[in-house]
């Protein structure tokens, strides 16, 4: 019953009036960020990290605030999927398939309630799963040495492009680009200056927050200017909100299956929430055997993907916390947050700083209950906010990004660098190069080199140490498999036609 | 056809070579470990080179590039952002923020009054939130005027 005792301690840490207040703020902001097309979980969390620092929040408080934002985004994404037929963020894409038809039939309220409940079921159960699985994985990961970690990083890079990217060379390039940028600055162990061009600003390396905000938020501005922010009028009215018990009962199975699939998709490195909701929807559709009304407004088609993407969000926390290897863009940003707070995720975290881990987990539970309340009875507030037009939203995002990054260091150099990353992000997105591996590369590059260095020191310069243990070899095989498999899988797993949207979208 | 990816692949190949050359020139200090500061960047450069060749040889379909007007709009936005980064310290928060947000609003939807109001409103409201709500040390006006 160690786990329960730990959890109890976590609630003790995370359930003070101030943190509860932060959780409510975070959930509110997160739902808005998730609901607004063009602002997704990764850039939402990214622009708020510098602000959390500016507020001088301590580690637990920042974690509570930003995990609430993260979970809130996962709930919020469905609102614009259902009402506008525009996914608020990529994982909510599948929800448009049945959510929008339901809204057109005048059942927008029902769809919002069902998907809200499904989100709760998915994310609550996956947080329970996190409590059970994470300590187990941590105890295995305890035995990982340099060889295993190096292979694990390779696995993360190999699979991160995964099914969402169409070109393996491009996603591998993105990883190289990130790793290459991570090398800038003074080398940790030899203190040789690398790729600084003599510029003193670069001696400390590139701050990953600057890179993240640039790649995710600033690049969005260019995308919006290019598309002229085609504003989306809210055509659908939400009628009276009643709880559709019948539909909830009918879609219970769909929620449970969606949760299971999403949870697994979340744990796999590189798969993430988009794959979770995709798998959940496809599974439900095939179970119904074509007899269902999928695609025409079937409640199960709303419940399954929402349960799936929220479950994946919880599942994705597992590799991030226990191994320090994020499985998706948003968890990469969460990892950035932990690193800036001087918390190094990994198996040690569970023994060295249990109050952080369990406080975080407790705050996930708290966020879920707050979000259920916000997203079912109070969903109307967010429906109103959806009508914020891009010409107001984007300048605001820009200014918040600037002030946030500026308050970190107070230097215009970081701002210029952030703009440069914004331009880079725009070009990469136009060329269909995923940006998440770039972030992961910047985050993990130095550690990856460190593991290699330590391994080589122990083995006295013998590179074969990389394949010296069965776990390492297994991870290498998975990495190669994960890199090659999507090429074949892509032909088998054709994505269903997804509504064409004019709105730009970010990766999950 | 499919020109963009050919150019992109070429740029990647050239950058990888340049990166390799840069890694070659890193001065190793006195402390030496089996890896040294050069080997890992060189590995990255090699991997990047392979990716570049891959992109060059098997390009994707041409992306939809924006038209001339959108390019001009984005170029102006870039100039505005850079100018904003340079002016936020000497000019204080309010004026550069109002100008920059009005410009971006206008670039997204070209309506003068609407953009002007967005700029003014955002600059004042955000200043109040950041300064008094979050307690950030922002200067409202140019230092010279504040005495």
XYZ file of C-alpha atoms in Angstrom:
655
model
C 0.000 0.000 0.000
C 3.026 2.139 -0.546
C 1.380 3.684 -3.541
C -1.649 4.834 -1.588
C 0.517 6.368 1.101
C 2.522 8.169 -1.554
C -0.605 9.377 -3.241
C -1.906 10.646 0.074
C 1.315 12.581 0.529
C 0.952 13.929 -3.005
C -2.481 15.289 -2.210
C -1.053 16.855 0.906
C 1.437 18.728 -1.246
C -0.905 19.635 -4.067
C -4.099 20.443 -2.242
C -3.444 23.776 -0.612
C -5.830 26.657 -1.299
C -3.246 28.443 -3.458
C -2.437 25.411 -5.605
C -6.132 24.684 -5.937
C -6.588 28.222 -7.193
C -3.736 27.702 -9.659
C -5.298 24.433 -10.790
C -8.588 26.193 -11.499
C -6.809 28.987 -13.414
C -4.784 26.412 -15.330
C -7.817 24.331 -16.243
C -9.685 27.415 -17.398
C -6.788 28.708 -19.493
C -6.066 25.238 -20.809
C -9.612 24.651 -21.974
C -9.547 28.001 -23.787
C -6.173 27.268 -25.351
C -7.338 23.847 -26.423
C -10.590 25.145 -27.820
C -9.150 27.991 -29.885
C -8.035 26.733 -33.264
C -4.409 27.560 -33.862
C -3.391 27.387 -30.237
C -2.622 23.869 -29.178
C -1.360 22.199 -26.017
C 2.313 22.420 -26.910
C 2.445 26.112 -27.681
C -0.079 26.908 -24.975
C 2.077 25.297 -22.315
C 5.217 26.710 -23.940
C 4.183 30.352 -23.742
C 3.031 29.915 -20.155
C 6.270 28.401 -18.825
C 8.213 31.686 -18.821
C 5.254 33.355 -17.140
C 5.205 30.709 -14.413
C 8.804 31.620 -13.756
C 8.129 35.297 -13.805
C 5.494 34.673 -11.162
C 8.187 32.997 -9.047
C 6.092 29.904 -8.512
C 7.907 27.034 -6.868
C 8.297 23.635 -8.515
C 5.040 22.094 -7.282
C 2.996 25.201 -8.035
C 4.367 25.508 -11.574
C 3.691 21.837 -12.151
C 0.133 22.116 -10.904
C -0.533 25.158 -13.077
C 0.951 23.744 -16.245
C -0.333 20.185 -15.960
C -3.775 21.687 -15.491
C -3.229 23.659 -18.669
C -2.064 20.499 -20.455
C -5.074 18.440 -19.377
C -7.342 21.411 -20.005
C -6.169 21.590 -23.618
C -7.030 17.950 -24.069
C -10.568 18.624 -22.881
C -10.915 21.882 -24.786
C -9.873 20.619 -28.205
C -13.212 18.934 -28.692
C -15.296 22.089 -28.351
C -14.316 23.615 -31.661
C -14.263 20.165 -33.287
C -17.917 19.791 -32.460
C -19.116 23.333 -33.009
C -16.950 24.552 -35.878
C -15.810 21.341 -37.541
C -12.303 22.672 -36.911
C -10.224 20.673 -34.455
C -8.907 22.936 -31.708
C -5.767 20.869 -31.747
C -4.595 17.871 -33.700
C -5.698 15.097 -31.320
C -9.251 16.430 -31.531
C -9.327 15.834 -35.274
C -11.227 12.549 -35.020
C -13.898 14.162 -32.882
C -15.003 16.281 -35.840
C -16.096 13.174 -37.737
C -19.145 12.541 -35.589
C -19.175 15.599 -33.382
C -19.957 18.112 -36.107
C -22.744 16.017 -37.662
C -24.298 15.747 -34.199
C -24.109 19.517 -33.830
C -25.761 19.976 -37.219
C -28.634 17.793 -36.052
C -29.143 20.215 -33.204
C -27.505 17.933 -30.672
C -24.450 20.098 -30.012
C -25.200 20.146 -26.292
C -25.417 16.347 -26.129
C -22.169 15.999 -28.065
C -20.390 18.392 -25.697
C -21.648 16.548 -22.623
C -20.816 13.093 -23.973
C -17.363 14.145 -25.074
C -16.766 15.934 -21.779
C -17.647 12.820 -19.824
C -15.563 10.691 -22.190
C -12.622 13.030 -21.662
C -13.023 12.613 -17.925
C -13.245 8.817 -18.094
C -10.206 8.632 -20.370
C -8.014 10.904 -18.417
C -9.096 9.760 -14.970
C -8.504 6.084 -15.723
C -5.202 6.783 -17.428
C -4.052 8.775 -14.409
C -4.907 5.701 -12.308
C -2.898 3.702 -14.835
C -0.048 6.146 -14.411
C -0.076 5.559 -10.654
C 0.160 1.807 -11.176
C 2.548 1.580 -14.124
C 4.990 4.428 -13.498
C 6.574 3.056 -10.291
C 6.919 -0.359 -11.933
C 8.642 1.111 -14.954
C 10.794 3.255 -12.694
C 12.023 0.180 -10.839
C 13.003 -1.419 -14.149
C 14.592 1.783 -15.394
C 16.730 1.863 -12.284
C 19.002 -0.672 -13.895
C 19.504 1.398 -17.037
C 23.067 2.432 -17.750
C 24.617 4.596 -20.457
C 24.076 1.987 -23.184
C 20.375 1.633 -22.408
C 19.786 5.369 -22.174
C 21.573 6.074 -25.418
C 19.492 3.401 -27.149
C 16.345 4.764 -25.525
C 17.016 8.226 -26.889
C 17.559 6.703 -30.311
C 14.212 4.945 -29.916
C 12.484 8.208 -29.058
C 13.953 9.992 -32.068
C 13.258 7.077 -34.388
C 9.602 6.806 -33.465
C 8.706 10.432 -32.817
C 8.211 11.224 -36.487
C 6.165 8.028 -36.487
C 2.876 7.817 -38.264
C 2.231 11.527 -38.219
C 5.099 12.344 -40.558
C 5.094 11.293 -44.184
C 8.783 11.303 -44.877
C 11.274 9.441 -42.685
C 14.228 11.430 -44.009
C 12.559 14.648 -42.925
C 11.719 13.530 -39.405
C 15.247 12.161 -38.970
C 16.593 15.463 -40.248
C 14.458 17.296 -37.700
C 16.066 15.247 -34.925
C 19.545 15.992 -36.289
C 18.735 19.673 -36.457
C 17.660 19.686 -32.803
C 20.706 17.708 -31.695
C 22.944 19.969 -33.730
C 21.481 23.066 -32.088
C 21.917 21.489 -28.654
C 25.662 21.311 -29.262
C 25.932 25.112 -29.430
C 27.677 26.507 -26.383
C 30.364 25.298 -24.034
C 30.887 21.548 -23.929
C 29.968 20.163 -20.499
C 33.053 18.181 -19.783
C 35.852 19.691 -21.843
C 34.459 23.245 -21.831
C 35.400 23.653 -25.443
C 33.350 26.390 -27.135
C 31.292 24.839 -29.904
C 29.537 26.602 -32.800
C 29.363 29.891 -30.937
C 31.074 31.940 -33.633
C 32.663 33.855 -30.776
C 29.274 35.274 -29.737
C 29.170 35.521 -25.960
C 25.384 35.222 -25.915
C 25.733 31.697 -27.248
C 28.201 30.389 -24.662
C 25.394 29.168 -22.413
C 23.818 27.366 -25.327
C 20.397 27.900 -26.811
C 17.660 28.136 -24.217
C 15.101 25.509 -25.134
C 12.245 27.712 -23.998
C 13.264 30.283 -26.591
C 13.321 27.560 -29.225
C 9.991 26.098 -28.169
C 8.102 29.380 -28.071
C 9.653 30.397 -31.398
C 8.960 27.136 -33.190
C 5.438 26.704 -31.867
C 3.963 30.129 -31.157
C 5.805 32.639 -33.346
C 5.652 30.417 -36.435
C 1.885 30.341 -35.931
C 1.760 34.090 -36.588
C 3.266 33.636 -40.036
C 0.874 30.795 -40.796
C -2.050 33.014 -39.802
C -0.853 35.943 -41.899
C -0.429 33.629 -44.852
C -3.958 32.280 -44.507
C -5.288 35.730 -43.620
C -6.817 34.224 -40.519
C -9.996 33.186 -42.290
C -12.269 33.855 -39.418
C -14.792 31.271 -38.557
C -18.255 32.434 -37.700
C -19.929 30.402 -35.039
C -22.979 29.064 -36.809
C -24.186 26.540 -34.300
C -26.157 27.323 -31.208
C -25.914 25.190 -28.132
C -29.377 24.388 -26.920
C -30.372 23.455 -23.429
C -27.786 21.290 -21.740
C -29.276 18.048 -20.543
C -27.431 14.963 -19.601
C -28.186 12.366 -22.278
C -28.127 9.334 -19.981
C -29.158 6.942 -22.730
C -26.329 7.919 -25.018
C -23.861 7.898 -22.166
C -24.869 4.352 -21.322
C -24.643 3.258 -24.942
C -21.208 4.772 -25.398
C -19.783 3.436 -22.126
C -18.104 0.513 -23.896
C -16.662 2.860 -26.474
C -15.194 5.046 -23.751
C -13.579 2.100 -21.994
C -12.065 0.683 -25.173
C -10.954 4.147 -26.246
C -9.288 4.636 -22.878
C -7.384 1.363 -23.150
C -6.145 2.012 -26.668
C -5.312 5.628 -25.946
C -3.373 4.725 -22.818
C -1.215 2.271 -24.748
C -0.690 4.755 -27.588
C 0.342 7.340 -25.021
C 2.970 5.140 -23.384
C 4.618 4.263 -26.698
C 7.254 6.845 -27.409
C 6.377 9.025 -30.322
C 2.807 7.892 -30.756
C 0.994 10.437 -28.638
C -2.560 11.597 -28.387
C -3.303 11.893 -32.101
C -2.645 8.221 -32.623
C -4.632 7.419 -29.476
C -7.769 9.085 -30.726
C -7.263 7.701 -34.217
C -6.955 4.119 -32.965
C -9.901 4.511 -30.621
C -12.159 5.801 -33.376
C -11.143 3.185 -35.916
C -11.560 0.362 -33.406
C -15.035 1.535 -32.456
C -16.018 1.863 -36.075
C -14.923 -1.646 -36.912
C -16.608 -3.105 -33.821
C -19.897 -1.590 -34.902
C -19.468 -3.593 -38.109
C -20.735 -0.901 -40.429
C -24.185 -1.056 -38.855
C -23.585 2.018 -36.759
C -24.106 5.544 -37.878
C -20.423 6.446 -37.693
C -19.620 9.616 -39.559
C -23.234 10.749 -39.381
C -23.344 11.788 -35.761
C -22.955 8.641 -33.688
C -22.401 9.422 -29.990
C -19.921 6.561 -29.788
C -17.866 8.276 -32.489
C -17.561 11.250 -30.181
C -16.936 9.286 -27.004
C -14.236 6.931 -28.281
C -11.724 9.417 -29.711
C -12.146 11.824 -26.803
C -11.549 9.067 -24.269
C -8.625 7.965 -26.443
C -6.849 11.275 -26.683
C -7.257 12.108 -23.030
C -6.076 8.666 -21.981
C -3.057 9.106 -24.212
C -2.243 12.387 -22.490
C -2.005 10.531 -19.180
C -0.131 7.620 -20.697
C 2.404 9.944 -22.289
C 3.405 11.188 -18.848
C 4.755 7.720 -17.976
C 7.851 7.557 -20.202
C 8.431 11.248 -19.579
C 8.505 10.868 -15.787
C 10.206 7.506 -15.438
C 12.695 7.633 -18.296
C 12.994 11.312 -19.085
C 11.948 10.547 -22.656
C 8.769 12.304 -23.767
C 6.365 10.577 -26.098
C 4.809 13.630 -27.702
C 5.253 17.306 -28.373
C 3.392 18.414 -25.300
C 5.230 16.070 -22.964
C 8.454 17.358 -24.535
C 7.368 20.805 -23.417
C 6.526 19.414 -19.970
C 10.022 17.926 -19.855
C 11.391 21.364 -20.683
C 9.440 22.684 -17.727
C 10.867 20.054 -15.368
C 14.404 20.679 -16.575
C 14.046 24.427 -16.061
C 12.816 23.715 -12.547
C 15.993 21.698 -12.015
C 14.065 18.467 -11.759
C 15.579 15.669 -13.799
C 12.966 13.078 -14.666
C 14.076 9.488 -14.524
C 13.803 6.516 -12.198
C 15.675 8.417 -9.493
C 12.965 11.041 -9.388
C 10.625 8.550 -7.705
C 13.028 7.920 -4.845
C 14.830 11.248 -4.615
C 11.944 13.664 -4.971
C 8.774 11.701 -4.263
C 6.916 14.859 -3.264
C 7.358 16.214 -6.798
C 6.174 13.049 -8.554
C 3.243 12.384 -6.283
C 2.344 16.030 -6.061
C 2.236 16.097 -9.845
C 0.090 12.965 -9.978
C -2.250 14.330 -7.335
C -2.567 17.546 -9.300
C -3.549 15.510 -12.354
C -6.429 14.021 -10.363
C -7.455 17.440 -9.109
C -7.304 18.868 -12.627
C -9.588 16.107 -13.861
C -12.339 16.897 -11.411
C -12.068 20.626 -11.991
C -12.186 20.026 -15.726
C -15.203 17.741 -15.557
C -17.038 20.491 -13.749
C -15.873 23.194 -16.162
C -16.472 21.218 -19.297
C -19.883 19.822 -18.630
C -22.040 22.296 -16.695
C -20.010 25.386 -17.569
C -19.181 24.581 -21.169
C -21.169 27.592 -22.433
C -18.481 30.010 -21.268
C -16.000 28.382 -23.578
C -18.438 28.351 -26.457
C -18.583 32.151 -26.138
C -14.800 32.478 -26.039
C -14.553 30.487 -29.266
C -15.709 33.522 -31.169
C -12.472 35.393 -30.427
C -11.222 36.295 -33.919
C -7.653 35.562 -35.033
C -6.857 39.233 -35.608
C -7.197 39.739 -31.880
C -5.881 36.384 -30.704
C -2.600 36.335 -32.618
C -1.277 39.746 -31.517
C -2.093 38.694 -27.966
C -0.199 35.412 -28.316
C 2.760 37.309 -29.763
C 2.882 39.809 -26.953
C 2.540 37.150 -24.260
C 5.368 35.182 -25.891
C 7.600 38.243 -26.057
C 6.982 39.327 -22.497
C 7.442 35.764 -21.243
C 10.767 35.206 -22.969
C 11.899 38.739 -22.166
C 11.180 38.263 -18.476
C 13.372 35.134 -18.435
C 16.606 36.868 -19.300
C 15.829 40.500 -20.023
C 17.902 40.339 -23.186
C 16.829 41.348 -26.661
C 19.133 38.649 -27.999
C 16.769 35.923 -26.787
C 13.882 37.736 -28.447
C 15.738 37.854 -31.761
C 16.570 34.200 -31.414
C 12.922 33.431 -30.719
C 11.924 35.277 -33.914
C 14.565 33.342 -35.852
C 13.078 30.104 -34.518
C 9.670 31.356 -35.578
C 10.863 31.798 -39.168
C 12.546 28.407 -39.035
C 9.348 26.855 -37.700
C 7.306 28.351 -40.519
C 9.678 27.025 -43.172
C 9.832 23.597 -41.564
C 6.055 23.372 -41.335
C 5.644 24.414 -44.950
C 8.133 21.739 -46.005
C 6.285 19.161 -43.895
C 9.212 18.668 -41.512
C 7.926 17.812 -38.018
C 9.022 20.344 -35.394
C 8.636 18.111 -32.338
C 11.857 16.126 -32.963
C 13.716 19.454 -33.200
C 12.535 20.344 -29.707
C 13.348 16.888 -28.412
C 16.829 17.130 -29.930
C 17.511 20.476 -28.265
C 16.216 19.110 -24.957
C 18.045 15.802 -24.965
C 21.145 16.507 -27.054
C 23.547 17.242 -24.242
C 22.354 14.374 -22.091
C 22.615 12.013 -25.012
C 26.231 13.048 -25.537
C 26.853 12.647 -21.815
C 25.566 9.090 -21.805
C 27.757 8.276 -24.776
C 30.727 9.880 -23.063
C 30.170 8.046 -19.795
C 29.705 4.754 -21.602
C 32.896 5.217 -23.576
C 34.807 6.159 -20.452
C 33.631 3.015 -18.665
C 34.326 0.765 -21.647
C 37.664 2.436 -22.293
C 36.743 3.738 -25.702
C 35.105 0.615 -27.045
C 32.053 1.644 -29.077
C 30.607 -1.848 -28.885
C 29.434 -1.013 -25.350
C 26.341 0.387 -27.054
C 25.151 -3.162 -27.699
C 26.481 -4.664 -24.494
C 23.217 -5.583 -22.763
C 20.092 -7.414 -23.902
C 17.909 -4.412 -22.972
C 20.055 -2.080 -25.067
C 19.984 -4.448 -28.037
C 16.219 -4.765 -27.658
C 15.827 -0.998 -27.644
C 18.008 -0.673 -30.742
C 15.873 -3.263 -32.531
C 12.723 -1.394 -31.516
C 14.281 1.867 -32.688
C 15.125 0.491 -36.117
C 11.725 -1.188 -36.311
C 9.925 1.938 -35.223
C 11.729 3.960 -37.836
C 11.059 1.576 -40.709
C 7.609 0.271 -39.786
C 5.602 3.436 -40.570
C 6.737 3.175 -44.188
C 4.794 -0.079 -44.490
C 2.058 0.685 -41.994
C 1.173 3.857 -43.834
C -0.080 1.825 -46.766
C -2.215 -0.389 -44.534
C -3.540 2.235 -42.170
C -5.045 4.800 -44.454
C -6.349 7.741 -42.529
C -10.041 8.318 -43.045
C -10.920 11.480 -44.911
C -10.578 14.281 -42.434
C -12.476 17.500 -42.979
C -10.397 19.978 -44.915
C -9.692 22.924 -42.724
C -8.344 26.302 -43.594
C -7.082 26.768 -40.109
C -3.530 25.934 -39.305
C -2.996 23.313 -36.678
C -0.124 22.456 -34.481
C 1.192 19.073 -33.661
C 0.148 17.538 -30.428
C 8.798 19.745 -60.669
C 9.011 19.156 -56.946
C 11.653 21.810 -56.758
C 11.303 22.895 -53.132
C 12.478 19.625 -51.658
C 15.425 19.455 -54.037
C 16.562 22.876 -52.878
C 15.805 21.976 -49.269
C 17.770 18.727 -49.567
C 20.696 20.602 -51.060
C 20.597 23.165 -48.241
C 20.560 20.334 -45.690
C 23.530 18.622 -47.369
C 25.523 21.848 -47.482
C 24.671 22.745 -43.877
C 25.648 19.263 -42.731
C 29.012 19.666 -44.458
C 29.471 23.111 -42.929
C 28.509 21.725 -39.527
C 31.042 18.943 -39.958
C 33.720 21.469 -40.822
C 32.699 23.505 -37.780
C 32.953 20.432 -35.573
C 36.384 19.670 -37.022
C 37.640 23.056 -35.872
C 36.510 22.757 -32.264
C 39.512 23.232 -30.035
C 39.802 20.407 -27.580
C 40.888 21.581 -24.154
C 43.433 19.978 -21.905
C 40.986 17.517 -20.445
C 40.439 14.644 -22.770
C 37.984 11.811 -22.483
C 37.570 9.019 -25.009
C 34.815 10.958 -26.812
C 36.171 14.474 -26.887
C 34.103 17.501 -27.865
C 34.252 16.816 -31.613
C 33.004 13.282 -32.138
C 29.314 13.684 -31.260
C 28.745 16.786 -33.428
C 30.473 14.976 -36.267
C 28.127 12.017 -35.869
C 25.160 14.400 -36.011
C 26.584 16.016 -39.141
C 26.977 12.612 -40.765
C 23.401 11.637 -39.927
C 22.161 14.990 -41.199
C 24.068 14.489 -44.432
C 22.339 11.158 -45.031
C 18.935 12.767 -44.343
C 19.751 15.596 -46.750
C 20.651 13.139 -49.502
C 17.448 11.238 -48.753
C 15.339 14.393 -49.088
C 17.215 15.355 -52.257
C 16.675 12.002 -53.934
C 13.091 11.346 -52.864
C 11.352 14.715 -52.672
C 7.755 15.074 -51.505
C 5.054 16.766 -53.510
C 5.492 20.513 -53.842
C 4.021 22.397 -50.869
C 1.531 25.177 -51.464
C 3.646 28.287 -51.218
C 1.831 31.533 -50.528
C 1.498 34.240 -53.173
C 3.524 37.425 -53.399
C 1.116 39.402 -51.206
C 1.313 36.936 -48.346
C 5.115 36.915 -48.611
C 5.161 40.700 -48.329
C 2.819 40.502 -45.345
C 5.050 37.978 -43.610
C 8.160 40.024 -44.378
C 6.530 43.079 -42.808
C 5.530 40.990 -39.786
C 9.116 39.817 -39.433
C 10.396 43.388 -39.595
C 7.816 44.470 -37.012
C 8.798 41.666 -34.630
C 12.507 42.442 -34.957
C 11.878 46.145 -34.411
C 9.747 45.251 -31.386
C 12.568 43.172 -29.908
C 14.953 46.117 -30.258
C 12.606 48.829 -28.981
C 10.913 47.163 -25.995
C 13.760 48.121 -23.639
C 14.573 51.693 -24.683
C 10.993 52.709 -25.563
C 9.139 51.108 -22.671
C 6.315 48.611 -22.955
C 3.268 50.583 -24.023
C 4.180 52.239 -27.326
C 6.086 49.394 -29.064
C 3.462 46.893 -27.924
C 0.605 48.987 -29.275
C 2.353 49.481 -32.614
C 3.421 45.852 -32.982
C 0.071 44.337 -32.059
C -1.804 46.780 -34.279
C 0.495 45.855 -37.159
C -0.017 42.121 -36.694
C -3.764 42.535 -36.350
C -3.795 44.566 -39.574
C -1.718 41.951 -41.392
C -4.177 39.236 -40.423
C -7.265 41.282 -41.243
C -6.671 44.624 -42.976
C -9.160 46.864 -41.190
C -7.576 50.039 -39.880
C -9.828 51.028 -36.974
C -10.199 47.496 -35.700
C -6.426 46.984 -35.710
C -5.757 50.318 -34.047
C -8.166 49.512 -31.239
C -6.676 46.029 -30.860
C -3.213 47.540 -30.535
C -4.207 50.155 -27.991
C -6.411 47.802 -25.988
C -3.911 44.949 -25.872
C -1.035 47.165 -24.909
C -2.874 48.755 -21.974
C -4.637 45.604 -20.750
C -1.541 43.410 -20.997
C 0.526 46.054 -19.250
C -1.891 46.145 -16.334
C -2.008 42.331 -16.156
C 1.747 41.866 -16.391
C 2.740 44.738 -14.156
C 0.123 44.609 -11.438
C -1.358 41.128 -11.815
C 1.869 39.194 -12.281
C 4.285 41.702 -10.793
C 6.722 41.851 -13.713
C 9.055 44.823 -13.746
C 8.002 46.562 -16.935
C 8.703 50.171 -17.900
C 5.566 51.792 -19.295
C 7.250 54.643 -21.186
C 10.688 55.524 -22.566
C 13.235 55.948 -19.809
C 13.969 59.493 -20.938
C 10.375 60.590 -20.327
C 10.183 58.907 -16.958
C 13.056 61.020 -15.692
